[in-house]
CSV table of C-alpha atoms in Angstrom, one decimal:
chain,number,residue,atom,x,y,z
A,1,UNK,CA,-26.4,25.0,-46.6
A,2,UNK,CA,-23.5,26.1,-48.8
A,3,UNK,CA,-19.7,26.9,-46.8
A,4,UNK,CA,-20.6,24.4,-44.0
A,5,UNK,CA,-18.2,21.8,-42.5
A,6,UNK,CA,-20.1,19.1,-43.8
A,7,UNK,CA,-20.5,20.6,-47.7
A,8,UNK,CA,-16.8,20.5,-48.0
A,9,UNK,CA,-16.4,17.4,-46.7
A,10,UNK,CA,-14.9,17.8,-43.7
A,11,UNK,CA,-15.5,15.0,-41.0
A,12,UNK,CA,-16.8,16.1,-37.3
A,13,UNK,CA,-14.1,14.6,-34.9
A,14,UNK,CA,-15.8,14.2,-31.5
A,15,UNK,CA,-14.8,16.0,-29.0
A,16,UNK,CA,-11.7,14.7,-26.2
A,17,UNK,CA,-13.3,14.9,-22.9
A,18,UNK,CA,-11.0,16.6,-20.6
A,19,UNK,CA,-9.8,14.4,-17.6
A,20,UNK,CA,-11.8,15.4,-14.8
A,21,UNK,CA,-14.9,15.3,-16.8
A,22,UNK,CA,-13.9,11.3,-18.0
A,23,UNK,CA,-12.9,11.1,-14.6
A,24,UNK,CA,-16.6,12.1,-13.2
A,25,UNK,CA,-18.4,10.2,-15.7
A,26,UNK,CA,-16.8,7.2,-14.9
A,27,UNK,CA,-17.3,7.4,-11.0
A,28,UNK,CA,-20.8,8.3,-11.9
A,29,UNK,CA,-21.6,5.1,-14.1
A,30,UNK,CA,-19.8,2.8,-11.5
A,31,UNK,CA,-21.4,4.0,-8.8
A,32,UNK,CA,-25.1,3.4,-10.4
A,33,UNK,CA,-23.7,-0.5,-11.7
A,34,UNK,CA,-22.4,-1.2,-8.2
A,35,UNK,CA,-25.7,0.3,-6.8
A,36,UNK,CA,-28.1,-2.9,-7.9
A,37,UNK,CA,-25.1,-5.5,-7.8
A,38,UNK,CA,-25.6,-7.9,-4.7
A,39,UNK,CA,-22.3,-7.6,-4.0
A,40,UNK,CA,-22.7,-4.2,-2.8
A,41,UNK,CA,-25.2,-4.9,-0.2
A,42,UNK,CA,-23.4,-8.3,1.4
A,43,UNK,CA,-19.8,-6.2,1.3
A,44,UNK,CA,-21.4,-2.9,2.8
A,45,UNK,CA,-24.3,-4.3,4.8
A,46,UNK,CA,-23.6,-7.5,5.7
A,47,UNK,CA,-19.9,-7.8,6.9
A,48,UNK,CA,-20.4,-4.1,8.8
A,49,UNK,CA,-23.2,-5.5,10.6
A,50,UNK,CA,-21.7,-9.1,11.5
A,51,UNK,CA,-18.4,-7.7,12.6
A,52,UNK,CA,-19.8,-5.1,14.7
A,53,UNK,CA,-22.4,-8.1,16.7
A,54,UNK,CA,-19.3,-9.8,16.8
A,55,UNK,CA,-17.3,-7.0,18.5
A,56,UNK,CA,-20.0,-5.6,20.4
A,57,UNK,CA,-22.8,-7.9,21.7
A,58,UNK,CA,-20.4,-9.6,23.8
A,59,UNK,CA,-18.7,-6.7,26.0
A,60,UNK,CA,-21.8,-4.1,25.0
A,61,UNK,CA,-22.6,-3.4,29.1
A,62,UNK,CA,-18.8,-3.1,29.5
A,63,UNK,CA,-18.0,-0.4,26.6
A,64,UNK,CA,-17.6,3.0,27.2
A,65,UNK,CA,-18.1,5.9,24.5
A,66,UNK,CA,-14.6,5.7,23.6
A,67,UNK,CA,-14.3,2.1,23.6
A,68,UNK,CA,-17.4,2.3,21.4
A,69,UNK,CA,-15.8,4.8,19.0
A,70,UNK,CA,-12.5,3.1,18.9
A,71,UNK,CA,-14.6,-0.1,17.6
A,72,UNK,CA,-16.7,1.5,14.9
A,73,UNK,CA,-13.6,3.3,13.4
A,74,UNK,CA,-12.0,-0.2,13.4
A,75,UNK,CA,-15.0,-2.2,11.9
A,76,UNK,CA,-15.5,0.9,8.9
A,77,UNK,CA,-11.9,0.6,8.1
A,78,UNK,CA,-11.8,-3.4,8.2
A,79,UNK,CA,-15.3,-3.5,6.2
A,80,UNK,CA,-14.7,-0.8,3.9
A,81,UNK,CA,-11.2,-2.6,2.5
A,82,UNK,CA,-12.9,-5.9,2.0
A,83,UNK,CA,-15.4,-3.8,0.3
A,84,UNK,CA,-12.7,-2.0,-1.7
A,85,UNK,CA,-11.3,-5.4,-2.5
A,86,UNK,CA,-14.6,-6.1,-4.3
A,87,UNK,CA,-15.2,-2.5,-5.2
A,88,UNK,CA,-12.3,-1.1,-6.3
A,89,UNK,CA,-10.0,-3.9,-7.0
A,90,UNK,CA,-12.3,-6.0,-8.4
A,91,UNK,CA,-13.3,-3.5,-11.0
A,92,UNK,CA,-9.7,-3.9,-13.3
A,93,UNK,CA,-10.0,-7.7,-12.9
A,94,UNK,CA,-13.5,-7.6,-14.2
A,95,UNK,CA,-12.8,-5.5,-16.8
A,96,UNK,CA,-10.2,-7.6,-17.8
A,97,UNK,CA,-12.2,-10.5,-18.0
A,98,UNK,CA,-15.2,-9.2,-19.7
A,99,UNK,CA,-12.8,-7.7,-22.0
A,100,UNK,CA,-14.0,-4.2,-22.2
A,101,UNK,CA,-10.4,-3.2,-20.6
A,102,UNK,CA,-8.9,-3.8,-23.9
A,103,UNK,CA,-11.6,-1.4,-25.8
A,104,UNK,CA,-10.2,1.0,-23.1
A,105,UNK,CA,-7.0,1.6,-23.8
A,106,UNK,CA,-7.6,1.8,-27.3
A,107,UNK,CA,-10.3,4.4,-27.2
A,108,UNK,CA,-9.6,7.9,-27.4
A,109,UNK,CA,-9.9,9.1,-24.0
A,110,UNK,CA,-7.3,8.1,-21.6
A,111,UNK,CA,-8.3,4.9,-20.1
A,112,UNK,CA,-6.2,5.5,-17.0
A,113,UNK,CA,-8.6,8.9,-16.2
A,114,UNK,CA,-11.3,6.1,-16.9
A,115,UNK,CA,-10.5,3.1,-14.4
A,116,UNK,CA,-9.6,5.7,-11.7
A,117,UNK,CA,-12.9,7.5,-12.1
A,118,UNK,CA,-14.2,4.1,-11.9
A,119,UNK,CA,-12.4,2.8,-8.5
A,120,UNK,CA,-13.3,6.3,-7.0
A,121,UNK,CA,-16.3,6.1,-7.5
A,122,UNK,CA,-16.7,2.4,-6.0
A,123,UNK,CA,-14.6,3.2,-3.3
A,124,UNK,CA,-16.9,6.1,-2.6
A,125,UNK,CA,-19.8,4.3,-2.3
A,126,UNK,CA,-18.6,1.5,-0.4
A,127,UNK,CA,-17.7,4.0,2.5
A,128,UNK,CA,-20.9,5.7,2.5
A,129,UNK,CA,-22.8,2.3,2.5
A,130,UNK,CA,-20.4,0.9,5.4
A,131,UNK,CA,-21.1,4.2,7.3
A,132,UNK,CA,-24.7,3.7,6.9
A,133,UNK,CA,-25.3,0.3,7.4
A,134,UNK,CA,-22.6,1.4,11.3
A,135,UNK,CA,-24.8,3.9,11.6
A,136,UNK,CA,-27.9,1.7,11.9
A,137,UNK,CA,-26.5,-0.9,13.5
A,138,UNK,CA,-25.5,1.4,16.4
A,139,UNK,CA,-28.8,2.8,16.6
A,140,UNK,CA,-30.4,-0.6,16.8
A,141,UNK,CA,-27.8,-1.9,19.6
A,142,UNK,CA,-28.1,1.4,21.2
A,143,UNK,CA,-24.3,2.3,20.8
A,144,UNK,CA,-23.5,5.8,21.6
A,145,UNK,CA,-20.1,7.3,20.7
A,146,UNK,CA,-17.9,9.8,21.5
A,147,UNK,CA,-17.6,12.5,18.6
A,148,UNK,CA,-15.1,15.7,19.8
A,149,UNK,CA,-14.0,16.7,16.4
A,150,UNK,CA,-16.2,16.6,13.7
A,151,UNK,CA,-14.8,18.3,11.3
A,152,UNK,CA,-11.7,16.4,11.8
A,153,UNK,CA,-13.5,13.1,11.5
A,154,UNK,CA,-15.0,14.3,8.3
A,155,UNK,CA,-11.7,15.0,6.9
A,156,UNK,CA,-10.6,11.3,7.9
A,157,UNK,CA,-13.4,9.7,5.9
A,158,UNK,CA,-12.5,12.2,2.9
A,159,UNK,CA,-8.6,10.6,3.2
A,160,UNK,CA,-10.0,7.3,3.9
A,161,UNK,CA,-11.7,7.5,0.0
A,162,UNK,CA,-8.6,9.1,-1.3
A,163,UNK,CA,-6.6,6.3,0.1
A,164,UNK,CA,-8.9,3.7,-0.5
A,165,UNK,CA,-8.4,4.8,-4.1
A,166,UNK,CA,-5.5,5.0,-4.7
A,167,UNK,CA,-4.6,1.5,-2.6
A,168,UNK,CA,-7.5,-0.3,-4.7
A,169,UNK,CA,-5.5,1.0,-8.2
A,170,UNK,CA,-2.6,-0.1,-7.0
A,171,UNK,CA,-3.5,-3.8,-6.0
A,172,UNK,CA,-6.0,-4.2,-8.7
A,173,UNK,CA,-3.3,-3.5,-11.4
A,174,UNK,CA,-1.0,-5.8,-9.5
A,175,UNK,CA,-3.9,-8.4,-9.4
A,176,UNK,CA,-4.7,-7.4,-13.2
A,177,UNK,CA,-1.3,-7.9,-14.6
A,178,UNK,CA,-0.7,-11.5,-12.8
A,179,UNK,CA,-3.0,-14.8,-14.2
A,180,UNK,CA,-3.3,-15.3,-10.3
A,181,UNK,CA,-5.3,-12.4,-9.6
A,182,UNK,CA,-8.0,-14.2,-7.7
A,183,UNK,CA,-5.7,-16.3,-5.5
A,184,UNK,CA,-3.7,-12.8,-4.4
A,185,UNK,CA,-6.7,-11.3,-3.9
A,186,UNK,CA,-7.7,-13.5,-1.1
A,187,UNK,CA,-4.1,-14.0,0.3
A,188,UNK,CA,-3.9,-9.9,1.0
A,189,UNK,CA,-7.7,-9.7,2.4
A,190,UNK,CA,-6.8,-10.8,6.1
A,191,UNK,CA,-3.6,-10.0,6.5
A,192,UNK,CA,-4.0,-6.3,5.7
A,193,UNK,CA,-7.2,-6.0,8.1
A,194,UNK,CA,-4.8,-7.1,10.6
A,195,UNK,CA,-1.4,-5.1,10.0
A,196,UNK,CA,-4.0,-2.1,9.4
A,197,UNK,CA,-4.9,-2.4,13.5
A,198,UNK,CA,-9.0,-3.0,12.4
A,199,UNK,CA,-9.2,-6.0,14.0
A,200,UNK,CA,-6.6,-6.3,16.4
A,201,UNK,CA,-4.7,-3.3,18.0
A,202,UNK,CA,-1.2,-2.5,16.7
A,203,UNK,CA,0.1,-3.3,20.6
A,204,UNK,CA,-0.8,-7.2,20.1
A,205,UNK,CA,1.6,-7.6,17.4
A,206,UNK,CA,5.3,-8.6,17.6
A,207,UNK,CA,7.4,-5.3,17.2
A,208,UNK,CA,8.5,-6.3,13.5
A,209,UNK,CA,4.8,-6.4,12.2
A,210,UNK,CA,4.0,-2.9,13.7
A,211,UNK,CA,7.0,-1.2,11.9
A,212,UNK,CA,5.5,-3.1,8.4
A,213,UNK,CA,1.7,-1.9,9.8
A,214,UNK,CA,3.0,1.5,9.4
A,215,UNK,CA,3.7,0.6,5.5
A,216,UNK,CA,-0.3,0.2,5.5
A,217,UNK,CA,-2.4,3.7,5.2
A,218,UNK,CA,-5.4,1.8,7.3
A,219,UNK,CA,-3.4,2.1,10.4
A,220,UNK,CA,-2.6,5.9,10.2
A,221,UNK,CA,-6.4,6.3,9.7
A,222,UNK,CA,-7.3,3.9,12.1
A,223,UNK,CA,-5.3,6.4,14.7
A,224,UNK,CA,-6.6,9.8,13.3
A,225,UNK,CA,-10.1,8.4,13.6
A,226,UNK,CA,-10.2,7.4,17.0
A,227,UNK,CA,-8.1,10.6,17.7
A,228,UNK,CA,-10.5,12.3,15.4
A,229,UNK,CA,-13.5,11.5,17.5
A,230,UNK,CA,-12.4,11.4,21.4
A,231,UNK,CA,-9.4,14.0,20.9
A,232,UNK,CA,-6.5,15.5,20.8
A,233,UNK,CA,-6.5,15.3,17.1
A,234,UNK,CA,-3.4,13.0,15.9
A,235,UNK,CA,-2.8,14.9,13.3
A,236,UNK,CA,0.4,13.2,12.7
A,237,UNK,CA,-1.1,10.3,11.8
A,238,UNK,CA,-2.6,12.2,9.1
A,239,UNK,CA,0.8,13.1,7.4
A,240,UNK,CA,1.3,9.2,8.0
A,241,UNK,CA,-1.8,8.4,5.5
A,242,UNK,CA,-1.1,11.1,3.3
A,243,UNK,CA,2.8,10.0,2.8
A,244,UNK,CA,1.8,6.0,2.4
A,245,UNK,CA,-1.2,7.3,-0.1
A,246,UNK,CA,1.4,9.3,-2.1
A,247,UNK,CA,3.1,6.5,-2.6
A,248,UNK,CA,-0.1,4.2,-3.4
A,249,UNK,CA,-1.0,6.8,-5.8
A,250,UNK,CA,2.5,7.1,-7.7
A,251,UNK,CA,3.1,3.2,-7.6
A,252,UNK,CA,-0.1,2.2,-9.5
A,253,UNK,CA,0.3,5.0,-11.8
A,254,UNK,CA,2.8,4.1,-13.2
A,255,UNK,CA,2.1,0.5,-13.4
A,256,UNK,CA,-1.4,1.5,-14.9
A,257,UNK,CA,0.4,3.5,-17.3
A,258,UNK,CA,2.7,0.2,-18.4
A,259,UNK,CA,0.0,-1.8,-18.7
A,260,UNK,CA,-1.7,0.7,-20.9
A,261,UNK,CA,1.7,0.9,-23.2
A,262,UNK,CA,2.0,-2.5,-23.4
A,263,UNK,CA,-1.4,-3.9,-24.3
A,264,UNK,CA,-1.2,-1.3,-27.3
A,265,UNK,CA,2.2,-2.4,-28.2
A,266,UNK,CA,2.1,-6.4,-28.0
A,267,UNK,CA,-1.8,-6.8,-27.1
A,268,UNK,CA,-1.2,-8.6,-23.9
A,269,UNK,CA,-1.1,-7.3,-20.5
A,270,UNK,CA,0.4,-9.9,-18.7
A,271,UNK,CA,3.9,-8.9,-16.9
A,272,UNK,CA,4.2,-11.9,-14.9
């Protein structure tokens, strides 16, 4: 054909997917990798169903439904961020290591659209298999809570992915940027669980540690939850998950986007 692009020698440039369809993609491919990794099944399946025989089988004559609901929002927040820890987190350090992070930020998409679509979608799917794995667990031992609100519980598990997100960014960048990523990792594991109130509640710690709990989204959610499901709604502690995500969010933005700058500029990412 004569007066085509390709008879006068023009190139085809591919097109620049827009952000929320790179976004999409990513969570889509992530989810489907995580979906046959092991990993996925002893972080979703596993841990939910130990900590919740550990919690349970003990006092299970002596729990009421809104003792029982109080546990199972605890163990889903306590399992789904060592989940995320693996999920989300782990993701950057992987890609680091496998070295397909570098081909990212030098590829014509944005990688930061990229790695977020991929922690969202991990994070997503480790809530939904922590949920069901709780689900089944409390069928089995016959566990019957207390659900007033729905559709406010609902909306808690949507902020619990949103902040899962956006707290999995942040530490895996942190974790990304250090060569003692691994060691961190585990150091933060525990001790958030417990500021977050999953394990332990917020009353059994000194008053110091509660004021620096309230730095950690899991125990605004932890409180919306339980309020969520035997009422009044707290939605206070809503506003107190959406402030500390902001902040997630903006913080590991903005060292994503360093990173990003400074692998292209001196090929290294390593801050510290």
């Amino acid at each position: 054909m004569s007066g085509t692009a390709l008879d006068s020698g023009a190139q085809l440039v591919p097109r620049r997917p827009s952000a929320p369809d790179a976004v999409v993609a990513s969570a889509v491919m992530q989810v489907r990798q995580n979906l046959v990794h092991p990993m996925t099944f002893a972080a979703g399946v596993l841990n939910p169903l130990m900590f919740l025989a550990i919690v349970v089988v003990p006092r299970e004559e002596r729990l009421s439904g809104a003792d029982v609901t109080a546990v199972l929002s605890g163990v889903t927040l306590a399992t789904f961020w060592a989940a995320c820890v693996w999920g989300g987190v782990g993701i950057l350090r992987r890609e680091r290591w496998s070295g397909t992070f570098y081909r990212s930020v030098t590829a014509v998409q944005d990688a930061r659209w990229v790695l977020l679509g991929k922690v969202a979608g991990a994070t997503a799917l480790n809530l939904v298999v922590v949920l069901a794995s709780l689900t089944a667990g409390s069928l089995v031992l016959g566990l019957r809570p207390e659900v007033e609100h729905p559709a406010a519980l609902l909306l808690g598990f949507a902020a619990t992915v949103v902040s899962g997100t956006a707290a999995a960014q942040l530490v895996g960048s942190l974790l990304v940027v250090t060569r003692y990523g691994v060691a961190l990792s585990n150091a933060i594991s525990t001790p958030v669980m417990l500021l977050g109130g999953t394990i332990l509640p917020l009353t059994f710690l000194v008053p110091p540690a509660r004021w620096l709990s309230r730095t950690i989204s899991l125990s605004w959610l932890q409180d919306f939850l339980a309020s969520a499901a035997t009422g009044p709604v707290a939605w206070w502690a809503l506003g107190g998950a959406a402030v500390t995500t902001t902040v997630y969010a903006v913080l590991g933005w903005r060292l994503l986007t360093t990173m990003v700058d400074r692998a292209r500029r001196e090929a290294t990412l390593d801050l510290f």
